[in-house]
Short mmCIF file of C-alpha atoms in Angstrom, two decimals:
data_model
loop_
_atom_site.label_atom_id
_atom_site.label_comp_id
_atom_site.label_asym_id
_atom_site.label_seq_id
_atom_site.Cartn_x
_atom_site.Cartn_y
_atom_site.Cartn_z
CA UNK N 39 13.73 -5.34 -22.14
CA UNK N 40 12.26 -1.98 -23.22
CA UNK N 41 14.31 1.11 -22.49
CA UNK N 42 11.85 2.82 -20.99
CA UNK N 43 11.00 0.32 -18.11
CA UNK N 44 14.96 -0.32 -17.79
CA UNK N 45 14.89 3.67 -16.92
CA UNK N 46 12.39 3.66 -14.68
CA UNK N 47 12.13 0.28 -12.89
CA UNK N 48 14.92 -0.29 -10.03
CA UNK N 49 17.28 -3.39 -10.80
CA UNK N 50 16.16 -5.03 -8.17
CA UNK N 51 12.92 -5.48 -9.16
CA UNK N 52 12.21 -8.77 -10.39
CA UNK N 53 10.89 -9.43 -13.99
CA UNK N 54 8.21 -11.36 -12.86
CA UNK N 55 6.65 -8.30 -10.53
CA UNK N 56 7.37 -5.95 -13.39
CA UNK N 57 4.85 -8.18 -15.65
CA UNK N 58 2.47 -9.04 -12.66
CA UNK N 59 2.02 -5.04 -12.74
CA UNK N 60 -0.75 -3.96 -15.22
CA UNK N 61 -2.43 -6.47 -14.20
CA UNK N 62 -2.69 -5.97 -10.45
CA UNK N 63 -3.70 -1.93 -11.41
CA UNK N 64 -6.14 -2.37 -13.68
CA UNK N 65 -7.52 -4.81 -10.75
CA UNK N 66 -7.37 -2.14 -8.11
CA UNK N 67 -9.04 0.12 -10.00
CA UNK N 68 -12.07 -2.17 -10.76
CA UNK N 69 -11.82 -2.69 -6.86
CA UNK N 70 -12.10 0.84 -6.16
CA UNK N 71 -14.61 1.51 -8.52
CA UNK N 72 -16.96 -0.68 -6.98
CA UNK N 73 -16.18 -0.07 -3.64
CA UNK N 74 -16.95 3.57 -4.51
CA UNK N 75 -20.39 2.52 -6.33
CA UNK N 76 -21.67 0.68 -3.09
CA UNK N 77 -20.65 4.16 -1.08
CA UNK N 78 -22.75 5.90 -3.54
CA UNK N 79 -25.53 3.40 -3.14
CA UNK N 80 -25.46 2.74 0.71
CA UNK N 81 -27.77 4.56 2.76
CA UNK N 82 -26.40 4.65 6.28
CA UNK N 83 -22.87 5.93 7.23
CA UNK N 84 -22.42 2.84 9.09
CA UNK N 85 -22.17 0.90 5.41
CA UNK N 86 -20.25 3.53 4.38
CA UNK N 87 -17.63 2.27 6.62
CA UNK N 88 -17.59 -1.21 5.92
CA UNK N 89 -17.70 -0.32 1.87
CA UNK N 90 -14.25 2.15 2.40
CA UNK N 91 -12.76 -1.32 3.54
CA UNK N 92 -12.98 -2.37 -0.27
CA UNK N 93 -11.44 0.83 -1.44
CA UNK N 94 -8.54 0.52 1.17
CA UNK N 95 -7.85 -2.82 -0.01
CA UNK N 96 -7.84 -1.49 -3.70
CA UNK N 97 -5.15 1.40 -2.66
CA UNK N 98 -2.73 -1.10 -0.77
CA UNK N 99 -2.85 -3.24 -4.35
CA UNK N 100 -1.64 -0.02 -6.05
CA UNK N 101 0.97 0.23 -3.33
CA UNK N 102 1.87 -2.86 -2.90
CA UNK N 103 2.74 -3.57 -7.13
CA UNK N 104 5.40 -1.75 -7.09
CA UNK N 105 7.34 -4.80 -5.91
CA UNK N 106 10.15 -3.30 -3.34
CA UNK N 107 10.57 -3.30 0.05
CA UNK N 108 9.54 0.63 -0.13
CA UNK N 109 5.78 -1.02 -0.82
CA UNK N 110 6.21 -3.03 2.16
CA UNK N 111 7.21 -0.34 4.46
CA UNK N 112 4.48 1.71 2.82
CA UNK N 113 1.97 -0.49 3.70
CA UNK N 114 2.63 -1.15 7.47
CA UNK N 115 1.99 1.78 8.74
CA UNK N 116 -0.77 1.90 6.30
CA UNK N 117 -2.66 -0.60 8.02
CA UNK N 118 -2.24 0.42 11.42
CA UNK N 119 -3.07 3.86 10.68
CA UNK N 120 -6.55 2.62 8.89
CA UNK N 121 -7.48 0.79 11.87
CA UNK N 122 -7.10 4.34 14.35
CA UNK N 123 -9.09 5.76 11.70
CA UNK N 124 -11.73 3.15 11.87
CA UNK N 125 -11.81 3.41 15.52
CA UNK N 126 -12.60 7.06 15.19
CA UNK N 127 -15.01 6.95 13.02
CA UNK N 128 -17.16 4.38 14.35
CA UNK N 129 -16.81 6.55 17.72
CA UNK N 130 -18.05 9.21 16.26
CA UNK N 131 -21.47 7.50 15.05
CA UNK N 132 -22.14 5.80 18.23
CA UNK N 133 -21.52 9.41 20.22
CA UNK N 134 -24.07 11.26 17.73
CA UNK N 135 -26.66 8.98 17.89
CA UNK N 136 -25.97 9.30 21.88
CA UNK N 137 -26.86 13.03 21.59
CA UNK N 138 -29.18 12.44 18.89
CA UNK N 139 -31.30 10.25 21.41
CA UNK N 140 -30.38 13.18 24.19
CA UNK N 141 -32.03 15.52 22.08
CA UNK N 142 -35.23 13.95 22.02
CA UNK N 143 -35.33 13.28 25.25
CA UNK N 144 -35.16 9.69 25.38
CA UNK N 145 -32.68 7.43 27.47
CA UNK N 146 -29.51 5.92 25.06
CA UNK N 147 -29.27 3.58 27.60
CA UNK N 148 -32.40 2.49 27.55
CA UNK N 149 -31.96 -0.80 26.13
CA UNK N 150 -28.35 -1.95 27.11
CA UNK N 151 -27.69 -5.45 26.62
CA UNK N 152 -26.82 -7.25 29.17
CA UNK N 153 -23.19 -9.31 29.48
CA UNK N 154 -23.24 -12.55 29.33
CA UNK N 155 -20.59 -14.83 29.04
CA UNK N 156 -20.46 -18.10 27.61
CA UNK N 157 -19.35 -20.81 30.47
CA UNK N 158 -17.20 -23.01 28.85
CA UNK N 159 -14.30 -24.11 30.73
CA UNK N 160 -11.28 -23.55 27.53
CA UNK N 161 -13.00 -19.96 27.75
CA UNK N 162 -11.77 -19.17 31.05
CA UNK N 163 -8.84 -21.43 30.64
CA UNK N 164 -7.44 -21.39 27.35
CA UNK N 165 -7.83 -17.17 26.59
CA UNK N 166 -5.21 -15.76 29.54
CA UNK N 167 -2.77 -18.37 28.07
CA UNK N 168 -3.43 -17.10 24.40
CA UNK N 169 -2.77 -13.29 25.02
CA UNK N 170 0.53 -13.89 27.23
CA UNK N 171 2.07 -15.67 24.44
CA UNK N 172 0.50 -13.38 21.73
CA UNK N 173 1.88 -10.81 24.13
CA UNK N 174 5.39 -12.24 23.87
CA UNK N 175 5.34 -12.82 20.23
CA UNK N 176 4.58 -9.15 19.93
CA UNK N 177 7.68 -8.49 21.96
CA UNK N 178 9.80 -10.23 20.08
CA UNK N 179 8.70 -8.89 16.33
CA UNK N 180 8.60 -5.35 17.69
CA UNK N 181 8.12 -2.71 14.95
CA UNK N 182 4.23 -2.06 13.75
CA UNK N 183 3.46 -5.50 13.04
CA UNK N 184 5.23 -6.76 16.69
CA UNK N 185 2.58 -3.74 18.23
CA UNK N 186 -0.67 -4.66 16.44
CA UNK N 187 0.13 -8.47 17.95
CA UNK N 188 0.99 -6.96 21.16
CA UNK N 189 -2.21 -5.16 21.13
CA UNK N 190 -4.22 -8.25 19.88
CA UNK N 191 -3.07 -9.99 23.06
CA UNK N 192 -3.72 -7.31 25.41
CA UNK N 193 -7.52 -7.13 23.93
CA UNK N 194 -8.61 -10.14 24.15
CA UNK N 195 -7.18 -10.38 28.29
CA UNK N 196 -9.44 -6.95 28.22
CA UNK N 197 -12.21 -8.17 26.40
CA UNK N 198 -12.71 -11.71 27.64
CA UNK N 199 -14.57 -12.01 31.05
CA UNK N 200 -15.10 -10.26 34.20
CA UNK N 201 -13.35 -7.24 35.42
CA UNK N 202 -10.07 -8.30 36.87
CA UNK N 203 -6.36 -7.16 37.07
CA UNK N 204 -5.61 -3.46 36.72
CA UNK N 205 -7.60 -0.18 37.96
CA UNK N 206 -8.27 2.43 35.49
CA UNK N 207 -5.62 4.79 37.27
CA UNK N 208 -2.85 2.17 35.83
CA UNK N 209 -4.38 2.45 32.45
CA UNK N 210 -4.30 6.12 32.34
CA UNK N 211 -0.55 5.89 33.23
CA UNK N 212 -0.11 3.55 30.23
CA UNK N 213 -1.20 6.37 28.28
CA UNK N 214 1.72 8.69 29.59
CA UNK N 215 4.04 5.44 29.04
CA UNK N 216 2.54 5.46 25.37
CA UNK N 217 3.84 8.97 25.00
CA UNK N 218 7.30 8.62 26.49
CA UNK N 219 7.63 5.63 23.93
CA UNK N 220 6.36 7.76 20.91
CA UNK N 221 8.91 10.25 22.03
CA UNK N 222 11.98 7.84 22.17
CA UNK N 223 10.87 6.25 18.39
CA UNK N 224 11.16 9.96 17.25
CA UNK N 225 14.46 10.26 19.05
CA UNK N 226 15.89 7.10 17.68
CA UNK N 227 14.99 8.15 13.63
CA UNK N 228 16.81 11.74 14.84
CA UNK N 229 20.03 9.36 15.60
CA UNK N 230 20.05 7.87 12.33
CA UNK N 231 20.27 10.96 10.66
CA UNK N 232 23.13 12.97 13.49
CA UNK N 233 25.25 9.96 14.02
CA UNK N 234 24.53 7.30 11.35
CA UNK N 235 27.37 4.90 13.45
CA UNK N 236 25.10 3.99 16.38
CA UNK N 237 22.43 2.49 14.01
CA UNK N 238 22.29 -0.57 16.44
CA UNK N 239 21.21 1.95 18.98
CA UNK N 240 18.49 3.77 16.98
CA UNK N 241 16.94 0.82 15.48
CA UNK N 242 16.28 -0.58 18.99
CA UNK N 243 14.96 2.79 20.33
CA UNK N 244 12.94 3.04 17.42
CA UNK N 245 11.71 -0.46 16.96
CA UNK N 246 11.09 -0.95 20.83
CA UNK N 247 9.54 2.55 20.86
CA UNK N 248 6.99 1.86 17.99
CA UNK N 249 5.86 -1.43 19.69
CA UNK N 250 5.21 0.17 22.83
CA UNK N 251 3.15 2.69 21.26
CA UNK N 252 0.71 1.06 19.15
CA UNK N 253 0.62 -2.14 21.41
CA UNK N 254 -1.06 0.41 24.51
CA UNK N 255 -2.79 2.28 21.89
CA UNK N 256 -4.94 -1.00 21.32
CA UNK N 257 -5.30 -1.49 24.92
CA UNK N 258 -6.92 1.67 25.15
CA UNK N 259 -9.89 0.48 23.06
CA UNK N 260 -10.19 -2.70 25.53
CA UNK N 261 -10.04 -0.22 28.45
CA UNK N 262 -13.52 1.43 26.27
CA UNK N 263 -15.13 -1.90 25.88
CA UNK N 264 -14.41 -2.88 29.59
CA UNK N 265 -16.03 0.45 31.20
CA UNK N 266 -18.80 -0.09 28.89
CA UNK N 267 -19.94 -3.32 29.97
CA UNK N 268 -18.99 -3.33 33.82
CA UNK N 269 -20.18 -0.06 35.05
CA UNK P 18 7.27 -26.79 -15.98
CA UNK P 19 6.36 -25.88 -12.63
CA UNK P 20 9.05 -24.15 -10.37
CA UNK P 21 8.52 -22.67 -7.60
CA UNK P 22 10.07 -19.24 -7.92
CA UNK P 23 7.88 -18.25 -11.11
CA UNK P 24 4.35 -20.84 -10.71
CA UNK P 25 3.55 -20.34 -7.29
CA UNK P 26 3.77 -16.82 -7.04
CA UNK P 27 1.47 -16.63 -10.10
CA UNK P 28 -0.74 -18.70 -9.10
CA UNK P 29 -0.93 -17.07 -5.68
CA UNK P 30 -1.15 -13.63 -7.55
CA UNK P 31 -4.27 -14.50 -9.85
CA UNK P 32 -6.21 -16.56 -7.44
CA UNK P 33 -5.62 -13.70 -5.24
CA UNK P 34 -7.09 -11.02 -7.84
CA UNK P 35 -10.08 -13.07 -8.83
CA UNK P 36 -10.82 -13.44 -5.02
CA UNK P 37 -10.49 -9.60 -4.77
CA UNK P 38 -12.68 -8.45 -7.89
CA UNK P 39 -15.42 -11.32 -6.81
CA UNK P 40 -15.25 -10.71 -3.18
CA UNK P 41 -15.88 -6.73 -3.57
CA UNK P 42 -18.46 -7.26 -6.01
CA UNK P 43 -19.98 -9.40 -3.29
CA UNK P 44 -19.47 -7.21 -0.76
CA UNK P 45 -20.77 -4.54 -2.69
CA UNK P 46 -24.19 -5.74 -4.38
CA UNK P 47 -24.43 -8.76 -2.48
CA UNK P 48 -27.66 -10.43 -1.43
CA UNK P 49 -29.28 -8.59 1.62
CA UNK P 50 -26.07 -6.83 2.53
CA UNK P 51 -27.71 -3.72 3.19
CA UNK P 52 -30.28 -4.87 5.50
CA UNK P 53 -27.65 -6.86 7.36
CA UNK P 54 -24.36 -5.43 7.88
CA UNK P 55 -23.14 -9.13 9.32
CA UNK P 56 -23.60 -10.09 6.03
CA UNK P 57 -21.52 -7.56 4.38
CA UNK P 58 -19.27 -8.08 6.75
CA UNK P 59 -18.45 -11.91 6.22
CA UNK P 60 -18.70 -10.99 2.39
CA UNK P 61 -15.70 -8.45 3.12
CA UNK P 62 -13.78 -11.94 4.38
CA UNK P 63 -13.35 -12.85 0.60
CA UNK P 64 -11.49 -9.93 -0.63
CA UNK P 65 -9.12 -9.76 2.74
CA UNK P 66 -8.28 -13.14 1.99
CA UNK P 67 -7.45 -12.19 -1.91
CA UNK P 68 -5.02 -9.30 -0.77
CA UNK P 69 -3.10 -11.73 2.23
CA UNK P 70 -2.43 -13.67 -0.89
CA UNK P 71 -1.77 -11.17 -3.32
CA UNK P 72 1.05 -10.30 -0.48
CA UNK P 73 2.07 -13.54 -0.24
CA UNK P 74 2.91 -13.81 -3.82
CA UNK P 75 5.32 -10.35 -3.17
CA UNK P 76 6.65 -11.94 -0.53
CA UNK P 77 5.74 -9.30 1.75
CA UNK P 78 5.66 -11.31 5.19
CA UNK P 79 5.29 -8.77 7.64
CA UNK P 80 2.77 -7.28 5.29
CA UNK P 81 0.94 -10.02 5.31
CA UNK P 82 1.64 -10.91 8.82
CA UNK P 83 0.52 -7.16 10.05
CA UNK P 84 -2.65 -7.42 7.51
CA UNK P 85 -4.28 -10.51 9.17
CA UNK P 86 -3.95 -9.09 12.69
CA UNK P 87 -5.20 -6.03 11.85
CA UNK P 88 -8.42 -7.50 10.36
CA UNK P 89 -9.12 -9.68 13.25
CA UNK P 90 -8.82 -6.16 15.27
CA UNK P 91 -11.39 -4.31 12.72
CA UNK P 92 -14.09 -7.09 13.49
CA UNK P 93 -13.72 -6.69 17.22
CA UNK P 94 -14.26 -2.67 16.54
CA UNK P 95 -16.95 -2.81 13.88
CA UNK P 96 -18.95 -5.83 16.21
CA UNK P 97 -18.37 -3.53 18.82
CA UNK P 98 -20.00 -0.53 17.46
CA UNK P 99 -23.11 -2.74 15.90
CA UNK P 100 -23.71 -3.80 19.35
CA UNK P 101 -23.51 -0.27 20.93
CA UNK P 102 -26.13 0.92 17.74
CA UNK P 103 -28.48 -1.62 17.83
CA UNK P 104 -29.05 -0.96 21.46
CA UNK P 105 -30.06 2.14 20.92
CA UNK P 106 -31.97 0.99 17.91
CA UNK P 107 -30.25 3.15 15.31
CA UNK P 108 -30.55 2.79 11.81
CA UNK P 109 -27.63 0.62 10.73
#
């Protein structure tokens, strides 16, 4: 092997990664390049944000090449942190062209489409079924990918038919749950670091912790949809 | 000589990047993609499905794992906000 690589490349690394590497860069850099092109080229913001997908998918190549389990844990929270971002961002275009509208003086609301369900009985059936057990599977993983499952179950109960269950005061406590748990996944990485015996301990506040948090922080965006469409 | 500790993973790896380079360049300059953003949309399928398996050949499972979940969570937001525009007739 050459010295240099043997220098810089961990041991653990295996030689097939190491040789899958220029390839998978100069890949994600003719990703990125077009992704960037089409932003340059796209009119509306609104294709902006679907083109920035291409670009993200070009940076977590670059990340993920490196071949470690540092790349993995790079790219978790990666991902999650791409979708908030997402979120935002479309937000942000619907709420302007809210005031935008305002401005003018015509109704936003003018034209609101109208919910209408499907009936098909595996619809009502089949869906409360699918997010309890995509609820539980969540559970189990914990960690980000355990919360984004989580989350993926507690949309589609939020999403899918007619306003049942909770009120909107329990979803605002959620939130304050949301916090506690963000608080005790911070408090469990502190325990690593002051008392590096009770790592049992810290990796279940932390884990347990994380899922919490990004599992409500999904149900949130159901709690949007819902008081869009029912009100 | 196949084995599968140094085939598969290439295999996985290359189809993977092809899927990515073609799949953005569809995405990208694809036909009517800019009048539609459903079709850029399903066009952004192809190069999602290049990375799970680029992942897959770095055997990053909860990569992977967190990656598919997440998309199926971006359509339900970007659907979400075409539906709120194009009631109010916004340029998309």
């Amino acid at each position: 092997m050459d010295p240099m690589i043997d220098a810089v490349v961990p041991a653990v690394v295996p030689q097939i990664f190491i040789n899958m590497y220029p390839v998978a860069i100069i890949i994600a850099i003719i990703t990125a390049v077009t992704g960037l092109l089409g932003i340059i080229l796209a009119k509306s913001d609104f294709q902006k944000i679907l083109l920035i997908q291409v670009v993200t998918y070009a940076m977590l190549l670059i990340v993920a090449a490196v071949g470690t389990d540092l790349a993995e844990a790079l790219i978790l929270p990666g991902l999650v942190v791409s979708l908030a971002e997402i979120l935002v961002v479309s937000e942000i275009l619907i709420s302007r062209e809210v005031t935008r509208r305002s401005e003018k003086g015509e109704d936003p609301r003018k034209l609101k489409l109208k919910f209408n369900p499907i009936k098909m009985e595996v619809i009502k059936t089949a869906l409360p079924v699918t997010s309890v057990v995509t609820v539980l599977y969540g559970a189990i993983l914990t960690g980000f990918t355990g919360g984004a499952v989580a989350g993926a179950g507690i949309l589609i109960y939020l999403f899918v038919g007619k306003l049942r269950g909770f009120s909107h005061n329990f979803w605002e406590e959620m939130v304050g749950i949301s916090g506690v748990a963000w608080v005790l996944w911070l408090l469990g990485f502190l325990l690593y670091f002051l008392n590096p015996q009770l790592w049992l301990v810290a990796l279940f506040m932390s884990g347990g912790g994380i899922v919490i948090k990004v599992a409500l922080k999904l149900g949130l965006l159901g709690m949007l949809g819902r008081e869009e469409f029912n009100n | 000589m196949v084995s599968p500790i140094e085939t598969l993973p290439l295999i996985s790896f290359y189809l993977g990047t092809a899927l990515l380079v073609v799949g953005s360049i569809g995405a990208v300059f694809g036909p009517k993609t800019s009048e539609e953003p459903i079709n850029r949309i399903i066009n952004l399928n192809v190069p999602s499905i290049g990375l799970a398996l680029i992942f897959l050949s770095y055997n990053y499972t909860l990569a992977m794992l967190t990656f598919l979940s997440v998309n199926t969570m971006f359509y339900i937001i970007i659907f979400r906000a075409i539906i709120r525009l194009e009631e109010m007739e916004a340029l998309i």
